[in-house]
Coordinates of C-alpha atoms and ligand atoms in Angstrom, one line a residue:
X1057 CA 105.4 97.2 64.5
X1058 CA 107.9 94.4 65.1
X1059 CA 107.0 91.5 67.4
X1060 CA 110.1 89.5 66.7
X1061 CA 113.0 88.9 69.1
X1062 CA 116.6 89.6 68.0
X1063 CA 118.9 86.6 67.4
X1064 CA 120.6 87.2 70.7
X1065 CA 117.3 87.4 72.6
X1066 CA 116.1 84.2 71.0
X1067 CA 119.3 82.5 72.0
X1068 CA 118.9 83.7 75.6
X1069 CA 115.4 82.4 75.7
X1070 CA 116.3 79.0 74.2
X1071 CA 119.3 78.6 76.5
X1072 CA 117.1 79.3 79.5
X1073 CA 114.4 77.0 78.3
X1074 CA 116.8 74.1 77.9
X1075 CA 118.3 74.9 81.4
X1076 CA 114.9 74.8 83.0
X1077 CA 114.0 71.6 81.1
X1078 CA 117.3 69.8 81.8
X1079 CA 118.3 71.0 85.2
X1080 CA 115.2 72.2 87.0
X1081 CA 112.1 70.2 85.8
X1082 CA 113.7 66.8 86.8
X1083 CA 113.5 68.0 90.4
X1084 CA 109.7 68.3 90.2
X1085 CA 109.0 64.8 91.7
X1086 CA 111.4 65.5 94.6
X1087 CA 109.7 68.9 95.3
X1088 CA 106.3 67.2 95.4
X1089 CA 107.6 64.4 97.7
X1090 CA 109.2 66.9 100.1
X1091 CA 106.2 69.2 100.2
X1092 CA 103.8 66.3 100.8
X1093 CA 106.1 65.3 103.7
X1094 CA 105.8 68.8 105.1
X1095 CA 109.3 69.8 104.2
X1096 CA 110.4 72.8 102.0
X1097 CA 110.2 71.8 98.3
X1098 CA 113.9 72.3 97.7
X1099 CA 116.8 72.1 100.1
X1100 CA 118.6 75.5 100.2
X1101 CA 121.9 73.7 99.2
X1102 CA 120.2 72.3 96.0
X1103 CA 118.9 75.8 95.1
X1104 CA 122.3 77.3 95.7
X1105 CA 124.0 74.7 93.4
X1106 CA 121.4 75.3 90.7
X1107 CA 122.0 79.1 90.9
X1108 CA 125.7 78.6 90.6
X1109 CA 125.3 76.3 87.6
X1110 CA 123.2 79.0 86.0
X1111 CA 125.8 81.6 86.9
X1112 CA 128.5 79.6 85.1
X1113 CA 126.3 79.9 82.0
X1114 CA 126.1 83.7 82.4
X1115 CA 122.7 83.8 84.0
X1116 CA 123.2 85.8 87.2
X1117 CA 121.4 89.0 88.1
X1118 CA 119.0 89.0 85.2
X1119 CA 117.9 92.6 85.9
X1120 CA 120.9 93.7 88.0
X1121 CA 123.1 96.5 86.6
X1122 CA 126.4 95.4 85.1
X1123 CA 128.4 97.4 87.6
X1124 CA 127.0 95.1 90.3
X1125 CA 128.0 92.0 88.3
X1126 CA 124.5 91.5 86.8
X1127 CA 123.5 90.6 83.2
X1128 CA 121.2 93.7 83.0
X1129 CA 119.0 92.1 80.4
X1130 CA 116.2 94.6 80.9
X1131 CA 112.5 94.4 81.5
X1132 CA 111.4 92.7 78.3
X1133 CA 113.9 89.9 78.6
X1134 CA 113.2 89.6 82.3
X1135 CA 109.5 89.0 81.4
X1136 CA 110.4 86.4 78.8
X1137 CA 112.7 84.7 81.3
X1138 CA 109.9 84.8 84.0
X1139 CA 107.7 83.0 81.4
X1140 CA 110.3 80.3 81.1
X1141 CA 110.9 79.8 84.8
X1142 CA 107.1 79.9 85.4
X1143 CA 106.9 76.7 83.4
X1144 CA 108.1 74.7 86.4
X1145 CA 106.7 74.8 89.9
X1146 CA 110.1 74.0 91.4
X1147 CA 110.8 77.1 93.6
X1148 CA 113.8 78.2 91.5
X1149 CA 114.8 81.7 90.6
X1150 CA 118.1 83.0 89.2
X1151 CA 120.5 84.4 91.7
X1152 CA 122.3 87.7 91.8
X1153 CA 119.3 90.0 92.3
X1154 CA 118.2 92.4 95.0
X1155 CA 115.1 94.5 95.7
X1156 CA 115.0 97.5 93.4
X1157 CA 114.7 100.0 96.4
X1158 CA 118.0 98.9 97.9
X1159 CA 119.7 100.8 95.1
X1160 CA 118.2 103.9 96.8
X1161 CA 120.6 103.3 99.7
X1162 CA 123.8 105.4 100.4
X1163 CA 127.2 103.9 99.8
X1164 CA 127.4 102.3 103.3
X1165 CA 123.9 100.8 103.0
X1166 CA 124.8 99.4 99.5
X1167 CA 127.9 97.8 101.0
X1168 CA 126.0 96.3 104.0
X1169 CA 122.6 95.4 102.4
X1170 CA 122.5 95.7 98.6
X1171 CA 125.7 93.9 97.6
X1172 CA 125.4 91.0 100.1
X1173 CA 121.8 90.5 98.9
X1174 CA 123.0 90.4 95.3
X1175 CA 125.7 87.9 96.3
X1176 CA 123.1 85.7 98.1
X1177 CA 124.8 86.2 101.5
X1178 CA 121.9 88.1 103.0
X1179 CA 118.1 87.7 102.6
X1180 CA 115.7 90.6 102.6
X1181 CA 111.9 90.9 103.1
X1182 CA 109.6 93.7 102.3
X1183 CA 107.1 94.7 105.0
X1184 CA 104.3 97.1 104.5
X1185 CA 101.1 95.1 105.1
X1186 CA 99.6 95.1 108.6
X1187 CA 96.6 93.3 110.2
X1188 CA 94.6 96.5 109.7
X1189 CA 96.1 97.8 106.4
X1190 CA 96.4 95.6 103.3
X1191 CA 94.9 97.2 100.2
X1192 CA 94.7 100.3 102.3
X1193 CA 98.5 100.6 102.6
X1194 CA 98.2 104.3 103.2
X1195 CA 96.7 103.5 106.6
X1196 CA 99.6 101.7 108.2
X1197 CA 100.0 102.2 111.9
X1198 CA 103.5 100.8 112.7
X1199 CA 105.2 103.8 114.4
X1200 CA 108.8 104.9 114.5
X1201 CA 109.7 107.6 117.0
X1202 CA 113.0 109.4 117.2
X1203 CA 115.0 108.8 120.4
X1204 CA 118.4 110.5 120.5
X1205 CA 120.3 109.3 117.4
X1206 CA 118.0 106.3 117.0
X1207 CA 114.5 105.4 116.0
X1208 CA 112.3 103.1 118.1
X1209 CA 109.8 101.0 116.1
X1210 CA 106.6 99.5 117.4
X1211 CA 104.0 97.6 115.5
X1212 CA 103.0 94.5 113.6
X1213 CA 103.3 93.4 110.0
X1214 CA 101.6 90.5 108.4
X1215 CA 101.8 88.2 105.3
X1216 CA 105.5 89.0 104.8
X1217 CA 107.0 86.8 102.1
X1218 CA 110.4 85.5 103.2
X1219 CA 109.7 86.9 106.7
X1220 CA 110.7 83.6 108.4
X1221 CA 114.1 83.4 106.6
X1222 CA 115.1 87.0 106.1
X1223 CA 118.0 88.4 108.1
X1224 CA 116.9 92.0 107.5
X1225 CA 113.6 93.7 106.7
X1226 CA 112.7 96.8 104.7
X1227 CA 110.0 97.9 107.0
X1228 CA 107.7 100.9 106.5
X1229 CA 106.7 102.9 109.6
X1230 CA 104.9 106.2 110.3
X1231 CA 107.3 108.9 111.4
X1232 CA 104.9 111.8 111.1
X1233 CA 101.2 110.8 111.8
X1234 CA 99.9 114.2 110.7
X1235 CA 101.3 113.7 107.2
X1236 CA 100.8 109.9 107.0
X1237 CA 101.4 108.5 103.5
X1238 CA 101.9 112.0 102.2
X1239 CA 105.4 112.6 103.6
X1240 CA 105.1 110.9 107.0
X1241 CA 106.1 107.3 106.2
X1242 CA 109.8 106.2 106.3
X1243 CA 111.5 103.0 105.2
X1244 CA 114.0 101.4 107.7
X1245 CA 116.5 98.6 107.1
X1246 CA 116.3 96.5 110.2
X1247 CA 118.5 93.6 110.9
X1248 CA 116.9 90.6 112.7
X1249 CA 119.3 90.9 115.5
X1250 CA 118.0 94.4 116.3
X1251 CA 115.1 92.6 117.8
X1252 CA 112.1 91.9 115.5
X1253 CA 110.4 88.5 115.8
X1254 CA 108.7 86.5 113.1
X1255 CA 105.9 83.8 113.2
X1256 CA 105.1 81.7 110.1
X1257 CA 101.6 81.9 108.7
X1258 CA 100.3 78.6 107.2
X1259 CA 98.5 79.1 103.8
X1260 CA 96.7 77.0 101.3
X1261 CA 99.8 77.1 99.0
X1262 CA 103.5 76.6 99.5
X1263 CA 104.0 80.3 99.7
X1264 CA 104.8 80.7 103.4
X1265 CA 104.6 84.3 104.6
X1266 CA 105.2 85.4 108.2
X1267 CA 103.9 87.9 110.8
X1268 CA 106.5 90.2 112.1
X1269 CA 106.4 91.9 115.5
X1270 CA 108.4 95.0 116.4
X1271 CA 108.5 95.8 120.2
X1272 CA 110.7 98.8 121.0
X1273 CA 113.1 97.8 118.2
X1274 CA 115.9 100.4 118.3
X1275 CA 117.3 101.3 114.9
X1276 CA 120.1 103.7 114.2
X1277 CA 119.5 106.8 112.0
X1278 CA 122.0 105.4 109.5
X1279 CA 119.5 102.6 108.7
X1280 CA 116.9 105.0 107.2
X1281 CA 116.6 104.0 103.5
X1282 CA 116.3 107.1 101.3
X1283 CA 114.9 110.1 103.1
X1284 CA 112.8 110.4 106.2
X1285 CA 109.2 110.9 105.1
X1286 CA 109.8 109.5 101.6
X1287 CA 109.1 105.8 102.4
X1288 CA 105.7 105.5 100.8
X1289 CA 107.1 106.3 97.4
X1290 CA 109.8 103.6 97.9
X1291 CA 107.1 101.1 98.8
X1292 CA 105.1 101.9 95.7
X1293 CA 108.3 101.6 93.6
X1294 CA 109.0 98.1 95.1
X1295 CA 105.4 97.0 94.4
X1296 CA 105.5 98.5 90.9
X1297 CA 108.5 96.4 89.9
X1298 CA 106.7 93.1 90.0
X1299 CA 103.5 94.1 88.2
X1300 CA 104.6 92.7 84.8
X1301 CA 106.7 89.8 86.2
X1302 CA 103.7 88.2 88.1
X1303 CA 101.6 87.7 84.9
X1304 CA 104.8 86.6 83.1
X1305 CA 105.3 83.8 85.5
X1306 CA 101.6 82.9 85.2
X1307 CA 101.9 82.6 81.4
X1308 CA 104.6 80.0 81.7
X1309 CA 102.6 77.9 84.2
X1310 CA 99.4 78.2 82.1
X1311 CA 101.2 77.1 78.9
X1312 CA 102.8 74.2 80.5
X1313 CA 99.5 73.0 82.0
X1314 CA 97.6 73.6 78.8
X1315 CA 100.1 71.3 77.1
X1316 CA 99.5 68.7 79.8
X1317 CA 95.8 69.0 79.2
X1318 CA 96.2 68.6 75.4
X1319 CA 98.4 65.5 75.9
X1320 CA 95.9 64.0 78.3
X1321 CA 92.9 64.7 76.0
X1322 CA 94.6 62.9 73.2
X1323 CA 95.1 59.6 75.2
X1324 CA 92.1 59.6 77.6
X1325 CA 89.2 57.8 76.0
X1326 CA 85.6 58.0 77.0
X1327 CA 82.5 56.6 75.2
X1328 CA 84.7 55.1 72.5
X1329 CA 86.7 58.3 71.6
X1330 CA 89.6 60.3 72.9
X1331 CA 88.1 63.1 74.9
X1332 CA 90.0 65.5 72.5
X1333 CA 87.3 64.7 70.0
X1334 CA 84.6 66.3 72.1
X1335 CA 83.8 69.9 71.5
X1336 CA 83.4 70.6 75.2
X1337 CA 87.0 69.7 75.7
X1338 CA 88.2 71.5 72.5
X1339 CA 86.5 74.7 73.6
X1340 CA 88.3 74.6 77.0
X1341 CA 91.6 74.2 75.1
X1342 CA 90.9 76.9 72.6
X1343 CA 89.7 79.4 75.2
X1344 CA 92.8 78.8 77.3
X1345 CA 95.1 79.5 74.4
X1346 CA 93.3 82.7 73.4
X1347 CA 93.5 83.9 77.0
X1348 CA 97.2 82.9 77.3
X1349 CA 98.1 84.7 74.1
X1350 CA 96.2 87.9 75.2
X1351 CA 98.1 87.8 78.5
X1352 CA 101.4 87.4 76.8
X1353 CA 101.1 90.5 74.7
X1354 CA 99.6 92.6 77.5
X1355 CA 102.5 91.6 79.7
X1356 CA 105.2 92.2 77.1
X1357 CA 103.6 95.6 76.3
X1358 CA 103.9 96.6 80.0
X1359 CA 107.5 95.4 80.1
X1360 CA 108.3 97.3 76.9
X1361 CA 106.9 100.5 78.4
X1362 CA 109.2 100.1 81.4
X1363 CA 112.1 99.5 79.1
X1364 CA 111.3 102.6 77.1
X1365 CA 111.1 104.7 80.2
X1366 CA 107.3 105.4 79.6
X1367 CA 104.8 105.5 82.3
X1368 CA 103.9 101.8 82.7
X1369 CA 101.6 101.9 85.7
X1370 CA 98.3 101.6 83.8
X1371 CA 99.6 98.9 81.4
X1372 CA 101.1 97.0 84.3
X1373 CA 97.8 97.0 86.2
X1374 CA 96.0 95.7 83.1
X1375 CA 98.6 93.0 82.6
X1376 CA 98.6 91.9 86.3
X1377 CA 94.8 91.8 86.5
X1378 CA 94.4 89.9 83.3
X1379 CA 97.3 87.5 83.9
X1380 CA 96.1 86.6 87.4
X1381 CA 92.6 85.9 86.3
X1382 CA 93.7 84.1 83.1
X1383 CA 96.0 81.7 85.1
X1384 CA 93.2 80.8 87.5
X1385 CA 90.8 80.1 84.6
X1386 CA 93.3 78.0 82.8
X1387 CA 94.3 75.9 85.8
X1388 CA 90.6 75.3 86.5
X1389 CA 90.0 74.1 83.0
X1390 CA 93.1 71.9 83.0
X1391 CA 92.0 70.3 86.2
X1392 CA 88.6 69.7 84.7
X1393 CA 90.0 68.1 81.5
X1394 CA 92.0 65.7 83.8
X1395 CA 88.8 64.7 85.6
X1396 CA 89.3 62.9 88.9
X1397 CA 93.1 62.6 88.2
X1398 CA 93.3 66.4 88.2
X1399 CA 91.9 66.5 91.8
X1400 CA 94.5 64.0 93.1
X1401 CA 98.0 64.6 94.3
X1402 CA 99.4 62.3 91.7
X1403 CA 99.6 65.2 89.4
X1404 CA 100.9 68.8 90.1
X1405 CA 97.7 70.4 88.8
X1406 CA 96.1 70.7 92.2
X1407 CA 99.3 72.2 93.5
X1408 CA 99.2 74.9 90.8
X1409 CA 95.5 75.4 91.4
X1410 CA 96.2 76.3 95.0
X1411 CA 99.4 78.3 94.3
X1412 CA 98.0 80.4 91.5
X1413 CA 95.1 81.6 93.6
X1414 CA 97.6 83.9 95.3
X1415 CA 98.2 85.9 92.2
X1416 CA 94.7 87.4 92.4
X1417 CA 95.5 88.7 96.0
X1418 CA 99.1 89.8 96.5
X1419 CA 100.8 92.9 95.1
X1420 CA 97.4 94.5 94.5
X1421 CA 94.2 92.4 94.5
X1422 CA 92.0 92.1 91.4
X1423 CA 89.7 94.7 92.9
X1424 CA 92.5 97.2 93.5
X1425 CA 93.8 96.7 89.9
X1426 CA 90.3 97.4 88.6
X1427 CA 90.0 100.4 90.9
X1428 CA 93.3 101.8 89.5
X1429 CA 92.4 101.1 85.9
X1430 CA 89.0 102.7 86.3
X1431 CA 90.3 105.7 88.2
X1432 CA 93.0 106.3 85.6
X1433 CA 90.4 106.4 82.9
X1434 CA 87.9 108.5 84.9
X1435 CA 90.5 111.1 85.9
X1436 CA 92.0 111.2 82.4
X1437 CA 95.4 109.8 83.4
X1438 CA 94.9 107.1 80.8
X1439 CA 93.0 107.2 77.5
X1440 CA 91.2 104.7 75.4
X1441 CA 91.9 104.1 71.7
X1442 CA 95.7 104.7 72.0
X1443 CA 98.2 102.7 69.9
X1444 CA 101.9 103.2 70.1
X1445 CA 101.8 106.1 72.5
Ligands
FAD1300 C1 101.0 84.8 100.5 C2 101.1 86.2 100.6 C3 102.3 86.9 100.5 C4 102.4 88.3 100.7 N1 103.6 88.9 100.7 C5 103.7 90.2 101.1 C6 104.9 90.8 101.4 O1 106.0 90.3 101.1 N2 105.0 92.1 101.9 C7 103.8 92.8 102.2 O2 103.9 93.9 102.6 N3 102.6 92.3 102.0 C8 102.5 91.0 101.5 N4 101.3 90.4 101.3 C9 100.1 91.2 101.6 C10 99.2 91.4 100.4 O3 99.8 92.4 99.6 C11 97.8 91.8 100.9 O4 97.2 90.6 101.4 C12 96.9 92.4 99.8 O5 97.4 93.7 99.5 C13 95.4 92.5 100.3 O6 95.3 93.1 101.6 P1 94.4 92.3 102.7 O7 94.8 90.9 102.7 O8 94.6 93.1 103.9 O9 93.0 92.4 102.1 P2 92.0 93.7 102.3 O10 92.7 94.9 101.8 O11 91.4 93.7 103.6 O12 90.9 93.3 101.2 C14 89.8 92.4 101.4 C15 88.9 92.4 100.2 O13 88.4 93.7 100.0 C16 88.8 94.1 98.7 N5 89.0 95.6 98.8 C17 89.8 96.3 99.7 N6 89.7 97.6 99.4 C18 88.9 97.8 98.4 C19 88.4 98.9 97.6 N7 88.8 100.1 97.9 N8 87.5 98.7 96.6 C20 87.1 97.4 96.3 N9 87.5 96.3 97.0 C21 88.4 96.5 98.0 C22 90.0 93.4 98.3 O14 90.2 93.4 96.9 C23 89.7 92.0 98.9 O15 88.9 91.3 98.0 C24 101.2 89.0 101.0 C25 100.0 88.3 101.0 C26 99.9 87.0 100.9 C27 98.6 86.3 101.0

């Protein structure tokens, strides 16, 4: 069993770490100032400039195939890179990527949607959740009905990330109510100018999703992504891609915050001693590192399974559940170690505290991950006591 990285992998990690430290972290005070004034953390032009800088260093399309100009670094490196970018709360991500399901498009769809998204000229959003169907995604009601050579879509989607900014949506609608999720849901690529409307939803964090309304939105047959009736599988494929990247980002944030807590505990004195001398504080530090390390290896294991072409669903659910809970426990302890300062807006800890809460909800709540893990075991899809299988 080999836990080491190759020389090239270490170099990539180190280059990305220094890029984040040198180019991205210095923007943190500006992000806090902007957000506190009710503006977006980063002006889109600053983000574009950062992405181009990274591109000049060869970091473009981390997980995008080489034929589309990407670096194709694969799932394990993508997870390691997400750990590095997770170390800052600046809303930065490398450019040159597109939703995995856009690769399911035909040549024309790839030209109109996939390639411009990779190039950063178009922005997508993914819409399955509805007011009446979140965890119960099989129960969506948005309807698409054939009319001549078109489809007409009616319905409402909610909590759609990027829904206010996107210029097209990958929307999932019922095309055969008798079949429902078992062959009766279809994915459509719908441009904003085809008529859907969005309304921002304020949240406790900076993550600003939107509600989308479809009222008799007419979509040509050419905009069906994949096959009619095969949309639910595409939706699950889209959701599946992030299952190991979410905990990876959380690991970066948790490590950065734990370091802040260790630094603070060394200098903050109480009752004549640095608080680092007190066992109560030491245990919070120790428990946090144990949980972070556990999350790291569960996450890398899930990414490794994806890389090896093995079924990664069970491992990814475990990694996502564990990583989301871990990050929330660590940020709570880090806030506690900072005492009153942790509760103020002087420090970014309270911002992380609010932001990380989302990880336990989106892309499968804690409860849904537990349900998946338990059902896999009960039905025999996954087994205990396996190593290296
Ligand atoms: C900021 C944000 C961004 C999002 N981005 C997107 C996006 O881009 N695209 C998109 O389509 N969706 C998106 N979502 C939606 C997200 O995936 C859902 O909110 C999530 O799946 C939970 O659904 P729900 O909110 O309807 O909660 P519900 O499903 O109503 O769940 C409510 C509670 O009941 C629990 N529960 C539900 N069913 C069961 C069960 N069978 N057993 C045990 N407990 C259960 C849940 O775990 C939860 O605690 C986003 C949500 C948020 C908050």
